[in-house]
Coordinates of C-alpha atoms in Angstrom, one line a residue:
X1 CA -11.1 7.1 -6.2
X2 CA -11.5 4.7 -3.2
X3 CA -15.2 4.2 -3.9
X4 CA -14.5 3.4 -7.5
X5 CA -12.0 0.8 -6.4
X6 CA -14.4 -0.7 -3.9
X7 CA -17.2 -0.9 -6.5
X8 CA -14.7 -2.6 -9.0
X9 CA -13.7 -5.1 -6.4
X10 CA -17.4 -5.9 -5.5
X11 CA -18.1 -6.4 -9.2
X12 CA -15.1 -8.7 -9.7
X13 CA -15.7 -10.7 -6.6
X14 CA -19.4 -11.1 -7.2
X15 CA -18.7 -12.9 -10.5
X16 CA -16.7 -15.4 -8.6
X17 CA -19.8 -16.5 -6.7
X18 CA -22.0 -16.9 -9.7
X19 CA -22.7 -20.6 -10.5
X20 CA -21.9 -21.7 -14.0
X21 CA -24.8 -22.4 -16.3
X22 CA -26.0 -25.9 -16.2
X23 CA -26.9 -27.3 -19.6
X24 CA -29.3 -30.2 -20.2
X25 CA -27.6 -33.5 -20.2
X26 CA -26.7 -34.8 -23.7
X27 CA -26.5 -38.4 -24.8
X28 CA -23.1 -39.4 -25.7
X29 CA -23.0 -42.4 -28.0
X30 CA -19.3 -43.0 -28.4
X31 CA -17.4 -42.8 -25.1
X32 CA -13.6 -42.8 -25.1
X33 CA -12.1 -44.8 -22.3
X34 CA -10.6 -42.5 -19.7
X35 CA -7.4 -42.8 -17.9
X36 CA -7.2 -42.1 -14.1
X37 CA -8.9 -38.8 -13.2
X38 CA -6.3 -36.0 -12.8
X39 CA -6.3 -33.7 -9.9
X40 CA -6.9 -30.7 -12.2
X41 CA -10.3 -31.8 -13.3
X42 CA -11.7 -32.6 -9.9
X43 CA -13.6 -29.4 -9.2
X44 CA -10.8 -26.9 -9.6
X45 CA -13.0 -24.5 -11.6
X46 CA -15.4 -23.9 -8.7
X47 CA -12.7 -23.8 -6.0
X48 CA -10.5 -21.4 -8.0
X49 CA -13.2 -18.7 -8.1
X50 CA -13.9 -19.0 -4.4
X51 CA -10.2 -19.0 -3.6
X52 CA -9.7 -15.9 -5.7
X53 CA -12.6 -14.2 -3.8
X54 CA -11.0 -15.2 -0.5
X55 CA -7.6 -13.8 -1.5
X56 CA -9.1 -10.6 -2.8
X57 CA -11.1 -10.2 0.4
X58 CA -8.1 -10.6 2.6
X59 CA -6.1 -8.2 0.5
X60 CA -8.7 -5.5 0.6
X61 CA -9.5 -6.2 4.3
X62 CA -5.9 -5.5 5.1
X63 CA -5.7 -2.5 2.9
X64 CA -8.8 -0.9 4.4
X65 CA -8.1 -1.9 8.0
X66 CA -6.6 1.4 9.3
X67 CA -9.6 3.5 8.2
X68 CA -12.1 1.4 10.0
X69 CA -9.9 0.5 13.0
X70 CA -9.3 4.1 14.0
X71 CA -13.0 4.9 13.9
X72 CA -13.7 5.5 17.6
X73 CA -10.5 5.1 19.5
X74 CA -10.1 8.7 20.7
X75 CA -6.7 8.9 19.1
X76 CA -7.1 12.6 18.5
X77 CA -7.5 13.3 22.2
X78 CA -4.3 14.0 24.1
X79 CA -3.4 11.9 27.1
X80 CA -2.7 14.9 29.3
X81 CA -5.2 17.7 29.1
X82 CA -5.9 20.5 31.6
X83 CA -8.7 22.3 29.8
X84 CA -12.1 20.7 29.7
X85 CA -13.3 20.4 26.0
X86 CA -16.7 21.7 25.0
X87 CA -18.3 18.3 24.6
X88 CA -17.7 17.5 28.3
X89 CA -19.8 20.4 29.5
X90 CA -23.0 19.6 31.4
X91 CA -24.3 16.6 33.2
X92 CA -25.0 14.5 30.1
X93 CA -21.5 15.0 28.5
X94 CA -19.6 12.1 27.1
X95 CA -16.7 10.9 29.4
X96 CA -17.8 13.2 32.1
X97 CA -17.8 12.1 35.8
X98 CA -21.5 12.2 36.8
X99 CA -21.5 10.1 39.9
X100 CA -19.9 11.0 43.3
X101 CA -16.4 9.6 43.6
X102 CA -15.8 9.4 39.8
X103 CA -12.9 11.3 38.2
X104 CA -12.8 12.1 34.6
X105 CA -9.5 12.3 32.6
X106 CA -9.4 16.1 32.8
X107 CA -9.6 16.1 36.6
X108 CA -7.0 13.3 36.8
X109 CA -4.7 15.4 34.5
X110 CA -5.1 18.4 36.8
X111 CA -4.2 16.3 39.9
X112 CA -1.2 14.9 38.1
X113 CA -0.1 18.4 37.1
X114 CA -0.4 19.6 40.7
X115 CA 1.8 16.7 41.9
X116 CA 4.4 17.2 39.2
X117 CA 6.9 19.3 41.3
X118 CA 6.9 16.8 44.1
X119 CA 7.4 14.0 41.6
X120 CA 10.4 15.8 40.0
X121 CA 11.9 16.3 43.5
X122 CA 11.5 12.6 44.3
X123 CA 13.1 11.6 41.0
X124 CA 16.1 13.9 41.7
X125 CA 16.5 12.3 45.1
X126 CA 16.4 8.8 43.6
X127 CA 18.9 9.8 40.9
X128 CA 21.3 11.1 43.6
X129 CA 20.9 7.9 45.6
X130 CA 21.6 5.7 42.6
X131 CA 24.7 7.7 41.7
X132 CA 26.0 7.3 45.3
X133 CA 25.4 3.6 45.4
X134 CA 28.4 1.2 44.8
X135 CA 28.8 -0.2 41.4
X136 CA 28.1 -3.8 40.6
X137 CA 31.9 -4.6 40.6
X138 CA 32.3 -3.2 44.1
X139 CA 29.2 -5.1 45.3
X140 CA 30.5 -8.4 43.9
X141 CA 34.0 -7.8 45.4
X142 CA 32.5 -7.1 48.8
X143 CA 30.3 -10.1 48.6
X144 CA 33.2 -12.4 47.6
X145 CA 35.2 -10.9 50.5
X146 CA 32.5 -11.7 53.0
X147 CA 32.1 -15.2 51.5
X148 CA 35.8 -15.9 51.8
X149 CA 35.8 -14.6 55.4
X150 CA 32.9 -16.8 56.2
X151 CA 34.4 -19.9 54.7
X152 CA 37.8 -19.3 56.2
X153 CA 39.6 -19.4 52.8
X154 CA 42.1 -16.7 52.1
X155 CA 42.7 -15.5 48.6

């Protein structure tokens, strides 16, 4: 279905780039005086075909964009993975760490998973500290009180 549509578009747009047949010049014996040339007759036949081709190209380019744009992005691979996939086995594997000091994404995921309990504990401590902190209203009131004491104004 999609191939048929692409072939149809190619056929239609290819006709837009074909130059019109040029006939041999004819001798005109009786010329009628012309008025000022209108904007319609000044090359609109050639530009309308090319404009149509540009518009169709943009439309089909936008319509077919997701298929070609997702071609090698690795969108099927999860961001967090603890099991090494089969294509990462061996020294010549894609995305594998082959030099000393390099870390591939599987090893990085394992390190993050090992640090997860400590991170949860730190997040809980941060949440408790934030709940115990004074609210913005209390901080503003205390700041205004200090400012009044400093300036010597009572109120």
